[in-house]
């Protein structure tokens, strides 16, 4: 009887361990009474950067037909925005230059005509000044926003610094930036809209003058431009 009792206890113990070794189908919340972690929320379009605004309808655009943003990290999306802002600012200056330079160029003697024909006629000293000015501006932008290169690998872990906000170069000599976040975001939206328009306008000026060989004013009927 004693041996039988010990054998019975041994079998019961073995049975218990065998059942416990089977993976449980009960959810952890039922076992421990804890709440399951909520699924991660998808990041906002372009990680919430300004520029996702439809000026006509007032709603979000979420416009990325080519899928450039799919699977991209926040740092990579910031790099795209930095490139867009840089080209947009240059585009605004270029479009203004087309409107002004063809008739008003006090720093050098010009013969008028399309701006694309005036470029080769610029004096050598002006090329030097422009090169130095553009180079200094780019060096400043690199110091502020670009990640440092690892001396061992000769590469940077990413194009931009993780704490750098695209386009924010601490350059506001006229103190135009608003002091509150809402108005600042609105100004950023406006800059992006004007920059995108400036890029399209500059490309249009270049194409029109290259095809017609005339300034924009002469092409549209005013020979004085």
mmCIF file with all atom_site columns, C-alpha atoms in Angstrom:
data_model
loop_
_atom_site.group_PDB
_atom_site.id
_atom_site.type_symbol
_atom_site.label_atom_id
_atom_site.label_alt_id
_atom_site.label_comp_id
_atom_site.label_asym_id
_atom_site.label_entity_id
_atom_site.label_seq_id
_atom_site.pdbx_PDB_ins_code
_atom_site.Cartn_x
_atom_site.Cartn_y
_atom_site.Cartn_z
_atom_site.occupancy
_atom_site.B_iso_or_equiv
_atom_site.pdbx_formal_charge
_atom_site.auth_seq_id
_atom_site.auth_comp_id
_atom_site.auth_asym_id
_atom_site.auth_atom_id
_atom_site.pdbx_PDB_model_num
ATOM 1   C CA . UNK A 1 1   ? 0.000  0.000  0.000   1.00 0.00 ? 1   UNK A CA 1
ATOM 2   C CA . UNK A 1 2   ? 2.814  2.397  0.865   1.00 0.00 ? 2   UNK A CA 1
ATOM 3   C CA . UNK A 1 3   ? 4.526  1.624  -2.436  1.00 0.00 ? 3   UNK A CA 1
ATOM 4   C CA . UNK A 1 4   ? 1.238  2.037  -4.287  1.00 0.00 ? 4   UNK A CA 1
ATOM 5   C CA . UNK A 1 5   ? 0.612  5.426  -2.643  1.00 0.00 ? 5   UNK A CA 1
ATOM 6   C CA . UNK A 1 6   ? 4.059  6.681  -3.623  1.00 0.00 ? 6   UNK A CA 1
ATOM 7   C CA . UNK A 1 7   ? 3.536  5.436  -7.185  1.00 0.00 ? 7   UNK A CA 1
ATOM 8   C CA . UNK A 1 8   ? 0.167  7.203  -7.337  1.00 0.00 ? 8   UNK A CA 1
ATOM 9   C CA . UNK A 1 9   ? 1.680  10.481 -6.121  1.00 0.00 ? 9   UNK A CA 1
ATOM 10  C CA . UNK A 1 10  ? 4.495  10.151 -8.672  1.00 0.00 ? 10  UNK A CA 1
ATOM 11  C CA . UNK A 1 11  ? 2.028  9.630  -11.514 1.00 0.00 ? 11  UNK A CA 1
ATOM 12  C CA . UNK A 1 12  ? -0.065 12.604 -10.403 1.00 0.00 ? 12  UNK A CA 1
ATOM 13  C CA . UNK A 1 13  ? 3.043  14.795 -10.273 1.00 0.00 ? 13  UNK A CA 1
ATOM 14  C CA . UNK A 1 14  ? 4.099  13.675 -13.745 1.00 0.00 ? 14  UNK A CA 1
ATOM 15  C CA . UNK A 1 15  ? 0.631  14.367 -15.100 1.00 0.00 ? 15  UNK A CA 1
ATOM 16  C CA . UNK A 1 16  ? 0.655  17.864 -13.629 1.00 0.00 ? 16  UNK A CA 1
ATOM 17  C CA . UNK A 1 17  ? 4.009  18.752 -15.190 1.00 0.00 ? 17  UNK A CA 1
ATOM 18  C CA . UNK A 1 18  ? 2.951  17.359 -18.519 1.00 0.00 ? 18  UNK A CA 1
ATOM 19  C CA . UNK A 1 19  ? -0.095 19.594 -18.664 1.00 0.00 ? 19  UNK A CA 1
ATOM 20  C CA . UNK A 1 20  ? 1.865  22.660 -17.554 1.00 0.00 ? 20  UNK A CA 1
ATOM 21  C CA . UNK A 1 21  ? 4.430  22.197 -20.320 1.00 0.00 ? 21  UNK A CA 1
ATOM 22  C CA . UNK A 1 22  ? 1.790  22.659 -23.037 1.00 0.00 ? 22  UNK A CA 1
ATOM 23  C CA . UNK A 1 23  ? 1.671  26.294 -24.255 1.00 0.00 ? 23  UNK A CA 1
ATOM 24  C CA . UNK A 1 24  ? -1.379 28.047 -22.915 1.00 0.00 ? 24  UNK A CA 1
ATOM 25  C CA . UNK A 1 25  ? -3.956 29.442 -25.321 1.00 0.00 ? 25  UNK A CA 1
ATOM 26  C CA . UNK A 1 26  ? -5.242 31.876 -22.736 1.00 0.00 ? 26  UNK A CA 1
ATOM 27  C CA . UNK A 1 27  ? -4.328 35.507 -23.342 1.00 0.00 ? 27  UNK A CA 1
ATOM 28  C CA . UNK A 1 28  ? -1.920 37.127 -20.840 1.00 0.00 ? 28  UNK A CA 1
ATOM 29  C CA . UNK A 1 29  ? -4.632 39.568 -19.852 1.00 0.00 ? 29  UNK A CA 1
ATOM 30  C CA . UNK A 1 30  ? -6.787 36.703 -18.624 1.00 0.00 ? 30  UNK A CA 1
ATOM 31  C CA . UNK A 1 31  ? -3.931 35.176 -16.689 1.00 0.00 ? 31  UNK A CA 1
ATOM 32  C CA . UNK A 1 32  ? -2.637 38.269 -14.924 1.00 0.00 ? 32  UNK A CA 1
ATOM 33  C CA . UNK A 1 33  ? -5.426 40.796 -15.271 1.00 0.00 ? 33  UNK A CA 1
ATOM 34  C CA . UNK A 1 34  ? -3.135 43.302 -17.041 1.00 0.00 ? 34  UNK A CA 1
ATOM 35  C CA . UNK A 1 35  ? -4.175 45.272 -20.111 1.00 0.00 ? 35  UNK A CA 1
ATOM 36  C CA . UNK A 1 36  ? -2.602 44.296 -23.426 1.00 0.00 ? 36  UNK A CA 1
ATOM 37  C CA . UNK A 1 37  ? -0.388 46.951 -24.980 1.00 0.00 ? 37  UNK A CA 1
ATOM 38  C CA . UNK A 1 38  ? -2.198 49.008 -27.592 1.00 0.00 ? 38  UNK A CA 1
ATOM 39  C CA . UNK A 1 39  ? -1.004 48.634 -31.197 1.00 0.00 ? 39  UNK A CA 1
ATOM 40  C CA . UNK A 1 40  ? 1.497  51.283 -32.283 1.00 0.00 ? 40  UNK A CA 1
ATOM 41  C CA . UNK A 1 41  ? -0.046 54.244 -34.010 1.00 0.00 ? 41  UNK A CA 1
ATOM 42  C CA . UNK A 1 42  ? 1.109  54.868 -37.571 1.00 0.00 ? 42  UNK A CA 1
ATOM 43  C CA . UNK A 1 43  ? 3.211  58.046 -37.835 1.00 0.00 ? 43  UNK A CA 1
ATOM 44  C CA . UNK A 1 44  ? 1.576  61.129 -39.262 1.00 0.00 ? 44  UNK A CA 1
ATOM 45  C CA . UNK A 1 45  ? 2.112  61.892 -42.935 1.00 0.00 ? 45  UNK A CA 1
ATOM 46  C CA . UNK A 1 46  ? 5.718  63.108 -43.406 1.00 0.00 ? 46  UNK A CA 1
ATOM 47  C CA . UNK A 1 47  ? 6.040  62.740 -39.616 1.00 0.00 ? 47  UNK A CA 1
ATOM 48  C CA . UNK A 1 48  ? 3.887  65.835 -39.106 1.00 0.00 ? 48  UNK A CA 1
ATOM 49  C CA . UNK A 1 49  ? 6.111  68.279 -41.018 1.00 0.00 ? 49  UNK A CA 1
ATOM 50  C CA . UNK A 1 50  ? 4.427  71.404 -42.426 1.00 0.00 ? 50  UNK A CA 1
ATOM 51  C CA . UNK A 1 51  ? 3.434  71.455 -46.073 1.00 0.00 ? 51  UNK A CA 1
ATOM 52  C CA . UNK A 1 52  ? 0.660  68.848 -46.006 1.00 0.00 ? 52  UNK A CA 1
ATOM 53  C CA . UNK A 1 53  ? -2.045 71.483 -46.437 1.00 0.00 ? 53  UNK A CA 1
ATOM 54  C CA . UNK A 1 54  ? -4.496 71.963 -49.293 1.00 0.00 ? 54  UNK A CA 1
ATOM 55  C CA . UNK A 1 55  ? -4.791 75.713 -49.824 1.00 0.00 ? 55  UNK A CA 1
ATOM 56  C CA . UNK A 1 56  ? -7.996 75.238 -51.840 1.00 0.00 ? 56  UNK A CA 1
ATOM 57  C CA . UNK A 1 57  ? -9.925 72.906 -49.578 1.00 0.00 ? 57  UNK A CA 1
ATOM 58  C CA . UNK A 1 58  ? -8.214 73.521 -46.253 1.00 0.00 ? 58  UNK A CA 1
ATOM 59  C CA . UNK A 1 59  ? -7.740 69.823 -45.539 1.00 0.00 ? 59  UNK A CA 1
ATOM 60  C CA . UNK A 1 60  ? -4.686 67.573 -45.448 1.00 0.00 ? 60  UNK A CA 1
ATOM 61  C CA . UNK A 1 61  ? -3.327 66.455 -48.811 1.00 0.00 ? 61  UNK A CA 1
ATOM 62  C CA . UNK A 1 62  ? -1.322 63.337 -47.897 1.00 0.00 ? 62  UNK A CA 1
ATOM 63  C CA . UNK A 1 63  ? -0.049 63.559 -51.469 1.00 0.00 ? 63  UNK A CA 1
ATOM 64  C CA . UNK A 1 64  ? 2.779  61.176 -52.316 1.00 0.00 ? 64  UNK A CA 1
ATOM 65  C CA . UNK A 1 65  ? 1.813  59.491 -55.597 1.00 0.00 ? 65  UNK A CA 1
ATOM 66  C CA . UNK A 1 66  ? 5.340  58.202 -56.280 1.00 0.00 ? 66  UNK A CA 1
ATOM 67  C CA . UNK A 1 67  ? 5.645  56.694 -52.801 1.00 0.00 ? 67  UNK A CA 1
ATOM 68  C CA . UNK A 1 68  ? 8.842  58.535 -51.863 1.00 0.00 ? 68  UNK A CA 1
ATOM 69  C CA . UNK A 1 69  ? 7.934  58.455 -48.163 1.00 0.00 ? 69  UNK A CA 1
ATOM 70  C CA . UNK A 1 70  ? 7.018  54.787 -47.893 1.00 0.00 ? 70  UNK A CA 1
ATOM 71  C CA . UNK A 1 71  ? 9.182  52.980 -45.364 1.00 0.00 ? 71  UNK A CA 1
ATOM 72  C CA . UNK A 1 72  ? 11.406 56.023 -44.779 1.00 0.00 ? 72  UNK A CA 1
ATOM 73  C CA . UNK A 1 73  ? 12.671 56.965 -41.332 1.00 0.00 ? 73  UNK A CA 1
ATOM 74  C CA . UNK A 1 74  ? 12.047 60.366 -39.810 1.00 0.00 ? 74  UNK A CA 1
ATOM 75  C CA . UNK A 1 75  ? 15.652 61.417 -40.472 1.00 0.00 ? 75  UNK A CA 1
ATOM 76  C CA . UNK A 1 76  ? 15.349 60.466 -44.134 1.00 0.00 ? 76  UNK A CA 1
ATOM 77  C CA . UNK A 1 77  ? 12.069 62.383 -44.498 1.00 0.00 ? 77  UNK A CA 1
ATOM 78  C CA . UNK A 1 78  ? 13.746 65.372 -42.857 1.00 0.00 ? 78  UNK A CA 1
ATOM 79  C CA . UNK A 1 79  ? 16.504 65.124 -45.454 1.00 0.00 ? 79  UNK A CA 1
ATOM 80  C CA . UNK A 1 80  ? 13.908 65.262 -48.227 1.00 0.00 ? 80  UNK A CA 1
ATOM 81  C CA . UNK A 1 81  ? 12.325 68.321 -46.636 1.00 0.00 ? 81  UNK A CA 1
ATOM 82  C CA . UNK A 1 82  ? 15.719 70.003 -46.266 1.00 0.00 ? 82  UNK A CA 1
ATOM 83  C CA . UNK A 1 83  ? 16.342 69.490 -49.993 1.00 0.00 ? 83  UNK A CA 1
ATOM 84  C CA . UNK A 1 84  ? 12.869 70.779 -50.861 1.00 0.00 ? 84  UNK A CA 1
ATOM 85  C CA . UNK A 1 85  ? 13.290 73.899 -48.759 1.00 0.00 ? 85  UNK A CA 1
ATOM 86  C CA . UNK A 1 86  ? 16.752 74.616 -50.166 1.00 0.00 ? 86  UNK A CA 1
ATOM 87  C CA . UNK A 1 87  ? 15.587 74.280 -53.766 1.00 0.00 ? 87  UNK A CA 1
ATOM 88  C CA . UNK A 1 88  ? 12.417 76.232 -53.005 1.00 0.00 ? 88  UNK A CA 1
ATOM 89  C CA . UNK A 1 89  ? 14.375 79.176 -51.596 1.00 0.00 ? 89  UNK A CA 1
ATOM 90  C CA . UNK A 1 90  ? 16.695 79.152 -54.602 1.00 0.00 ? 90  UNK A CA 1
ATOM 91  C CA . UNK A 1 91  ? 13.645 78.893 -56.875 1.00 0.00 ? 91  UNK A CA 1
ATOM 92  C CA . UNK A 1 92  ? 12.058 81.989 -55.321 1.00 0.00 ? 92  UNK A CA 1
ATOM 93  C CA . UNK A 1 93  ? 15.283 83.965 -55.786 1.00 0.00 ? 93  UNK A CA 1
ATOM 94  C CA . UNK A 1 94  ? 15.662 82.702 -59.351 1.00 0.00 ? 94  UNK A CA 1
ATOM 95  C CA . UNK A 1 95  ? 12.086 83.598 -60.306 1.00 0.00 ? 95  UNK A CA 1
ATOM 96  C CA . UNK A 1 96  ? 12.552 87.079 -58.845 1.00 0.00 ? 96  UNK A CA 1
ATOM 97  C CA . UNK A 1 97  ? 15.848 87.356 -60.720 1.00 0.00 ? 97  UNK A CA 1
ATOM 98  C CA . UNK A 1 98  ? 14.147 86.665 -64.025 1.00 0.00 ? 98  UNK A CA 1
ATOM 99  C CA . UNK A 1 99  ? 11.629 89.422 -63.323 1.00 0.00 ? 99  UNK A CA 1
ATOM 100 C CA . UNK A 1 100 ? 14.253 91.965 -62.275 1.00 0.00 ? 100 UNK A CA 1
ATOM 101 C CA . UNK A 1 101 ? 17.630 91.169 -63.812 1.00 0.00 ? 101 UNK A CA 1
ATOM 102 C CA . UNK A 1 102 ? 16.577 91.407 -67.446 1.00 0.00 ? 102 UNK A CA 1
ATOM 103 C CA . UNK A 1 103 ? 15.951 95.131 -67.068 1.00 0.00 ? 103 UNK A CA 1
ATOM 104 C CA . UNK A 1 104 ? 17.778 96.148 -63.883 1.00 0.00 ? 104 UNK A CA 1
ATOM 105 C CA . UNK A 1 105 ? 21.406 95.161 -63.270 1.00 0.00 ? 105 UNK A CA 1
ATOM 106 C CA . UNK A 1 106 ? 23.316 98.004 -61.619 1.00 0.00 ? 106 UNK A CA 1
ATOM 107 C CA . UNK A 1 107 ? 26.289 95.877 -60.544 1.00 0.00 ? 107 UNK A CA 1
ATOM 108 C CA . UNK A 1 108 ? 27.470 95.129 -64.079 1.00 0.00 ? 108 UNK A CA 1
ATOM 109 C CA . UNK A 1 109 ? 26.913 96.289 -67.615 1.00 0.00 ? 109 UNK A CA 1
ATOM 110 C CA . UNK A 1 110 ? 24.447 94.114 -69.484 1.00 0.00 ? 110 UNK A CA 1
ATOM 111 C CA . UNK A 1 111 ? 23.023 94.169 -72.970 1.00 0.00 ? 111 UNK A CA 1
ATOM 112 C CA . UNK A 1 112 ? 19.547 93.166 -71.897 1.00 0.00 ? 112 UNK A CA 1
ATOM 113 C CA . UNK A 1 113 ? 17.812 90.210 -73.416 1.00 0.00 ? 113 UNK A CA 1
ATOM 114 C CA . UNK A 1 114 ? 17.088 86.804 -71.888 1.00 0.00 ? 114 UNK A CA 1
ATOM 115 C CA . UNK A 1 115 ? 18.759 86.060 -68.585 1.00 0.00 ? 115 UNK A CA 1
ATOM 116 C CA . UNK A 1 116 ? 20.172 82.791 -69.912 1.00 0.00 ? 116 UNK A CA 1
ATOM 117 C CA . UNK A 1 117 ? 22.119 84.834 -72.488 1.00 0.00 ? 117 UNK A CA 1
ATOM 118 C CA . UNK A 1 118 ? 23.375 87.288 -69.854 1.00 0.00 ? 118 UNK A CA 1
ATOM 119 C CA . UNK A 1 119 ? 24.987 84.627 -67.665 1.00 0.00 ? 119 UNK A CA 1
ATOM 120 C CA . UNK A 1 120 ? 28.046 84.068 -69.928 1.00 0.00 ? 120 UNK A CA 1
ATOM 121 C CA . UNK A 1 121 ? 28.532 87.848 -70.113 1.00 0.00 ? 121 UNK A CA 1
ATOM 122 C CA . UNK A 1 122 ? 28.918 88.328 -66.368 1.00 0.00 ? 122 UNK A CA 1
ATOM 123 C CA . UNK A 1 123 ? 32.286 89.855 -65.377 1.00 0.00 ? 123 UNK A CA 1
ATOM 124 C CA . UNK A 1 124 ? 34.843 87.561 -63.796 1.00 0.00 ? 124 UNK A CA 1
ATOM 125 C CA . UNK A 1 125 ? 34.884 89.424 -60.459 1.00 0.00 ? 125 UNK A CA 1
ATOM 126 C CA . UNK A 1 126 ? 31.142 88.850 -60.065 1.00 0.00 ? 126 UNK A CA 1
ATOM 127 C CA . UNK A 1 127 ? 31.614 85.103 -60.503 1.00 0.00 ? 127 UNK A CA 1
ATOM 128 C CA . UNK A 1 128 ? 34.198 85.155 -57.710 1.00 0.00 ? 128 UNK A CA 1
ATOM 129 C CA . UNK A 1 129 ? 31.873 87.099 -55.393 1.00 0.00 ? 129 UNK A CA 1
ATOM 130 C CA . UNK A 1 130 ? 28.950 84.762 -56.110 1.00 0.00 ? 130 UNK A CA 1
ATOM 131 C CA . UNK A 1 131 ? 31.089 81.657 -55.583 1.00 0.00 ? 131 UNK A CA 1
ATOM 132 C CA . UNK A 1 132 ? 32.385 82.916 -52.228 1.00 0.00 ? 132 UNK A CA 1
ATOM 133 C CA . UNK A 1 133 ? 28.909 83.967 -51.097 1.00 0.00 ? 133 UNK A CA 1
ATOM 134 C CA . UNK A 1 134 ? 27.244 80.687 -52.071 1.00 0.00 ? 134 UNK A CA 1
ATOM 135 C CA . UNK A 1 135 ? 30.108 78.677 -50.590 1.00 0.00 ? 135 UNK A CA 1
ATOM 136 C CA . UNK A 1 136 ? 29.888 80.467 -47.244 1.00 0.00 ? 136 UNK A CA 1
ATOM 137 C CA . UNK A 1 137 ? 26.126 80.010 -47.118 1.00 0.00 ? 137 UNK A CA 1
ATOM 138 C CA . UNK A 1 138 ? 26.451 76.280 -47.786 1.00 0.00 ? 138 UNK A CA 1
ATOM 139 C CA . UNK A 1 139 ? 29.234 75.864 -45.236 1.00 0.00 ? 139 UNK A CA 1
ATOM 140 C CA . UNK A 1 140 ? 27.074 77.539 -42.603 1.00 0.00 ? 140 UNK A CA 1
ATOM 141 C CA . UNK A 1 141 ? 24.152 75.233 -43.454 1.00 0.00 ? 141 UNK A CA 1
ATOM 142 C CA . UNK A 1 142 ? 26.420 72.189 -43.183 1.00 0.00 ? 142 UNK A CA 1
ATOM 143 C CA . UNK A 1 143 ? 27.739 73.270 -39.785 1.00 0.00 ? 143 UNK A CA 1
ATOM 144 C CA . UNK A 1 144 ? 24.248 73.823 -38.408 1.00 0.00 ? 144 UNK A CA 1
ATOM 145 C CA . UNK A 1 145 ? 22.321 70.865 -39.780 1.00 0.00 ? 145 UNK A CA 1
ATOM 146 C CA . UNK A 1 146 ? 24.523 68.130 -41.167 1.00 0.00 ? 146 UNK A CA 1
ATOM 147 C CA . UNK A 1 147 ? 25.740 65.201 -39.114 1.00 0.00 ? 147 UNK A CA 1
ATOM 148 C CA . UNK A 1 148 ? 29.442 64.972 -38.362 1.00 0.00 ? 148 UNK A CA 1
ATOM 149 C CA . UNK A 1 149 ? 31.552 62.501 -40.299 1.00 0.00 ? 149 UNK A CA 1
ATOM 150 C CA . UNK A 1 150 ? 33.084 59.605 -38.375 1.00 0.00 ? 150 UNK A CA 1
ATOM 151 C CA . UNK A 1 151 ? 36.877 59.915 -38.829 1.00 0.00 ? 151 UNK A CA 1
ATOM 152 C CA . UNK A 1 152 ? 37.271 56.131 -38.752 1.00 0.00 ? 152 UNK A CA 1
ATOM 153 C CA . UNK A 1 153 ? 34.742 55.271 -41.454 1.00 0.00 ? 153 UNK A CA 1
ATOM 154 C CA . UNK A 1 154 ? 34.756 58.566 -43.330 1.00 0.00 ? 154 UNK A CA 1
ATOM 155 C CA . UNK A 1 155 ? 30.939 58.515 -43.298 1.00 0.00 ? 155 UNK A CA 1
ATOM 156 C CA . UNK A 1 156 ? 28.173 60.045 -41.230 1.00 0.00 ? 156 UNK A CA 1
ATOM 157 C CA . UNK A 1 157 ? 25.480 57.860 -39.627 1.00 0.00 ? 157 UNK A CA 1
ATOM 158 C CA . UNK A 1 158 ? 22.850 60.040 -41.326 1.00 0.00 ? 158 UNK A CA 1
ATOM 159 C CA . UNK A 1 159 ? 22.751 63.094 -43.555 1.00 0.00 ? 159 UNK A CA 1
ATOM 160 C CA . UNK A 1 160 ? 21.258 65.410 -40.926 1.00 0.00 ? 160 UNK A CA 1
ATOM 161 C CA . UNK A 1 161 ? 21.689 65.751 -37.186 1.00 0.00 ? 161 UNK A CA 1
ATOM 162 C CA . UNK A 1 162 ? 18.915 64.021 -35.225 1.00 0.00 ? 162 UNK A CA 1
ATOM 163 C CA . UNK A 1 163 ? 18.111 67.255 -33.344 1.00 0.00 ? 163 UNK A CA 1
ATOM 164 C CA . UNK A 1 164 ? 18.066 69.460 -36.475 1.00 0.00 ? 164 UNK A CA 1
ATOM 165 C CA . UNK A 1 165 ? 14.747 70.787 -37.758 1.00 0.00 ? 165 UNK A CA 1
ATOM 166 C CA . UNK A 1 166 ? 14.703 71.041 -41.585 1.00 0.00 ? 166 UNK A CA 1
ATOM 167 C CA . UNK A 1 167 ? 15.328 74.567 -42.811 1.00 0.00 ? 167 UNK A CA 1
ATOM 168 C CA . UNK A 1 168 ? 15.877 76.078 -39.360 1.00 0.00 ? 168 UNK A CA 1
ATOM 169 C CA . UNK A 1 169 ? 19.298 77.748 -39.612 1.00 0.00 ? 169 UNK A CA 1
ATOM 170 C CA . UNK A 1 170 ? 18.994 80.280 -36.762 1.00 0.00 ? 170 UNK A CA 1
ATOM 171 C CA . UNK A 1 171 ? 19.121 83.004 -39.412 1.00 0.00 ? 171 UNK A CA 1
ATOM 172 C CA . UNK A 1 172 ? 16.480 85.685 -38.918 1.00 0.00 ? 172 UNK A CA 1
ATOM 173 C CA . UNK A 1 173 ? 18.189 89.110 -39.112 1.00 0.00 ? 173 UNK A CA 1
ATOM 174 C CA . UNK A 1 174 ? 14.860 90.924 -39.575 1.00 0.00 ? 174 UNK A CA 1
ATOM 175 C CA . UNK A 1 175 ? 13.200 89.048 -36.691 1.00 0.00 ? 175 UNK A CA 1
ATOM 176 C CA . UNK A 1 176 ? 10.312 87.886 -38.869 1.00 0.00 ? 176 UNK A CA 1
ATOM 177 C CA . UNK A 1 177 ? 9.748  84.528 -37.171 1.00 0.00 ? 177 UNK A CA 1
ATOM 178 C CA . UNK A 1 178 ? 6.621  84.553 -34.948 1.00 0.00 ? 178 UNK A CA 1
ATOM 179 C CA . UNK A 1 179 ? 6.991  83.852 -31.266 1.00 0.00 ? 179 UNK A CA 1
ATOM 180 C CA . UNK A 1 180 ? 4.282  81.194 -30.994 1.00 0.00 ? 180 UNK A CA 1
ATOM 181 C CA . UNK A 1 181 ? 4.151  77.744 -32.549 1.00 0.00 ? 181 UNK A CA 1
ATOM 182 C CA . UNK A 1 182 ? 0.843  78.191 -34.393 1.00 0.00 ? 182 UNK A CA 1
ATOM 183 C CA . UNK A 1 183 ? 1.904  81.303 -36.305 1.00 0.00 ? 183 UNK A CA 1
ATOM 184 C CA . UNK A 1 184 ? 5.357  79.842 -36.965 1.00 0.00 ? 184 UNK A CA 1
ATOM 185 C CA . UNK A 1 185 ? 3.828  76.748 -38.548 1.00 0.00 ? 185 UNK A CA 1
ATOM 186 C CA . UNK A 1 186 ? 1.599  78.960 -40.694 1.00 0.00 ? 186 UNK A CA 1
ATOM 187 C CA . UNK A 1 187 ? 4.665  80.875 -41.885 1.00 0.00 ? 187 UNK A CA 1
ATOM 188 C CA . UNK A 1 188 ? 6.403  77.576 -42.684 1.00 0.00 ? 188 UNK A CA 1
ATOM 189 C CA . UNK A 1 189 ? 3.378  76.499 -44.724 1.00 0.00 ? 189 UNK A CA 1
ATOM 190 C CA . UNK A 1 190 ? 3.531  79.754 -46.663 1.00 0.00 ? 190 UNK A CA 1
ATOM 191 C CA . UNK A 1 191 ? 7.250  79.442 -47.304 1.00 0.00 ? 191 UNK A CA 1
ATOM 192 C CA . UNK A 1 192 ? 6.795  75.928 -48.671 1.00 0.00 ? 192 UNK A CA 1
ATOM 193 C CA . UNK A 1 193 ? 3.905  77.001 -50.904 1.00 0.00 ? 193 UNK A CA 1
ATOM 194 C CA . UNK A 1 194 ? 5.867  79.960 -52.297 1.00 0.00 ? 194 UNK A CA 1
ATOM 195 C CA . UNK A 1 195 ? 9.003  77.852 -52.650 1.00 0.00 ? 195 UNK A CA 1
ATOM 196 C CA . UNK A 1 196 ? 7.185  75.186 -54.664 1.00 0.00 ? 196 UNK A CA 1
ATOM 197 C CA . UNK A 1 197 ? 5.651  77.874 -56.855 1.00 0.00 ? 197 UNK A CA 1
ATOM 198 C CA . UNK A 1 198 ? 9.076  79.519 -57.229 1.00 0.00 ? 198 UNK A CA 1
ATOM 199 C CA . UNK A 1 199 ? 10.653 76.274 -58.467 1.00 0.00 ? 199 UNK A CA 1
ATOM 200 C CA . UNK A 1 200 ? 7.913  75.829 -61.064 1.00 0.00 ? 200 UNK A CA 1
ATOM 201 C CA . UNK A 1 201 ? 8.141  79.503 -62.109 1.00 0.00 ? 201 UNK A CA 1
ATOM 202 C CA . UNK A 1 202 ? 11.937 79.435 -62.495 1.00 0.00 ? 202 UNK A CA 1
ATOM 203 C CA . UNK A 1 203 ? 11.734 76.252 -64.568 1.00 0.00 ? 203 UNK A CA 1
ATOM 204 C CA . UNK A 1 204 ? 9.040  77.894 -66.689 1.00 0.00 ? 204 UNK A CA 1
ATOM 205 C CA . UNK A 1 205 ? 11.165 81.006 -67.276 1.00 0.00 ? 205 UNK A CA 1
ATOM 206 C CA . UNK A 1 206 ? 14.148 78.870 -68.293 1.00 0.00 ? 206 UNK A CA 1
ATOM 207 C CA . UNK A 1 207 ? 12.085 76.745 -70.681 1.00 0.00 ? 207 UNK A CA 1
ATOM 208 C CA . UNK A 1 208 ? 10.309 79.720 -72.249 1.00 0.00 ? 208 UNK A CA 1
ATOM 209 C CA . UNK A 1 209 ? 13.505 81.694 -72.859 1.00 0.00 ? 209 UNK A CA 1
ATOM 210 C CA . UNK A 1 210 ? 15.380 78.651 -74.142 1.00 0.00 ? 210 UNK A CA 1
ATOM 211 C CA . UNK A 1 211 ? 12.634 77.872 -76.677 1.00 0.00 ? 211 UNK A CA 1
ATOM 212 C CA . UNK A 1 212 ? 11.702 81.408 -77.800 1.00 0.00 ? 212 UNK A CA 1
ATOM 213 C CA . UNK A 1 213 ? 14.994 83.275 -77.277 1.00 0.00 ? 213 UNK A CA 1
ATOM 214 C CA . UNK A 1 214 ? 13.000 86.198 -75.853 1.00 0.00 ? 214 UNK A CA 1
ATOM 215 C CA . UNK A 1 215 ? 12.508 87.667 -72.420 1.00 0.00 ? 215 UNK A CA 1
ATOM 216 C CA . UNK A 1 216 ? 9.244  86.922 -70.676 1.00 0.00 ? 216 UNK A CA 1
ATOM 217 C CA . UNK A 1 217 ? 7.989  90.486 -71.309 1.00 0.00 ? 217 UNK A CA 1
ATOM 218 C CA . UNK A 1 218 ? 8.855  90.502 -75.003 1.00 0.00 ? 218 UNK A CA 1
ATOM 219 C CA . UNK A 1 219 ? 7.248  87.099 -75.438 1.00 0.00 ? 219 UNK A CA 1
ATOM 220 C CA . UNK A 1 220 ? 3.981  88.302 -73.902 1.00 0.00 ? 220 UNK A CA 1
ATOM 221 C CA . UNK A 1 221 ? 3.852  91.488 -76.013 1.00 0.00 ? 221 UNK A CA 1
ATOM 222 C CA . UNK A 1 222 ? 5.867  94.113 -74.077 1.00 0.00 ? 222 UNK A CA 1
ATOM 223 C CA . UNK A 1 223 ? 9.174  94.672 -75.889 1.00 0.00 ? 223 UNK A CA 1
ATOM 224 C CA . UNK A 1 224 ? 10.418 96.974 -73.126 1.00 0.00 ? 224 UNK A CA 1
ATOM 225 C CA . UNK A 1 225 ? 11.125 93.878 -71.017 1.00 0.00 ? 225 UNK A CA 1
#
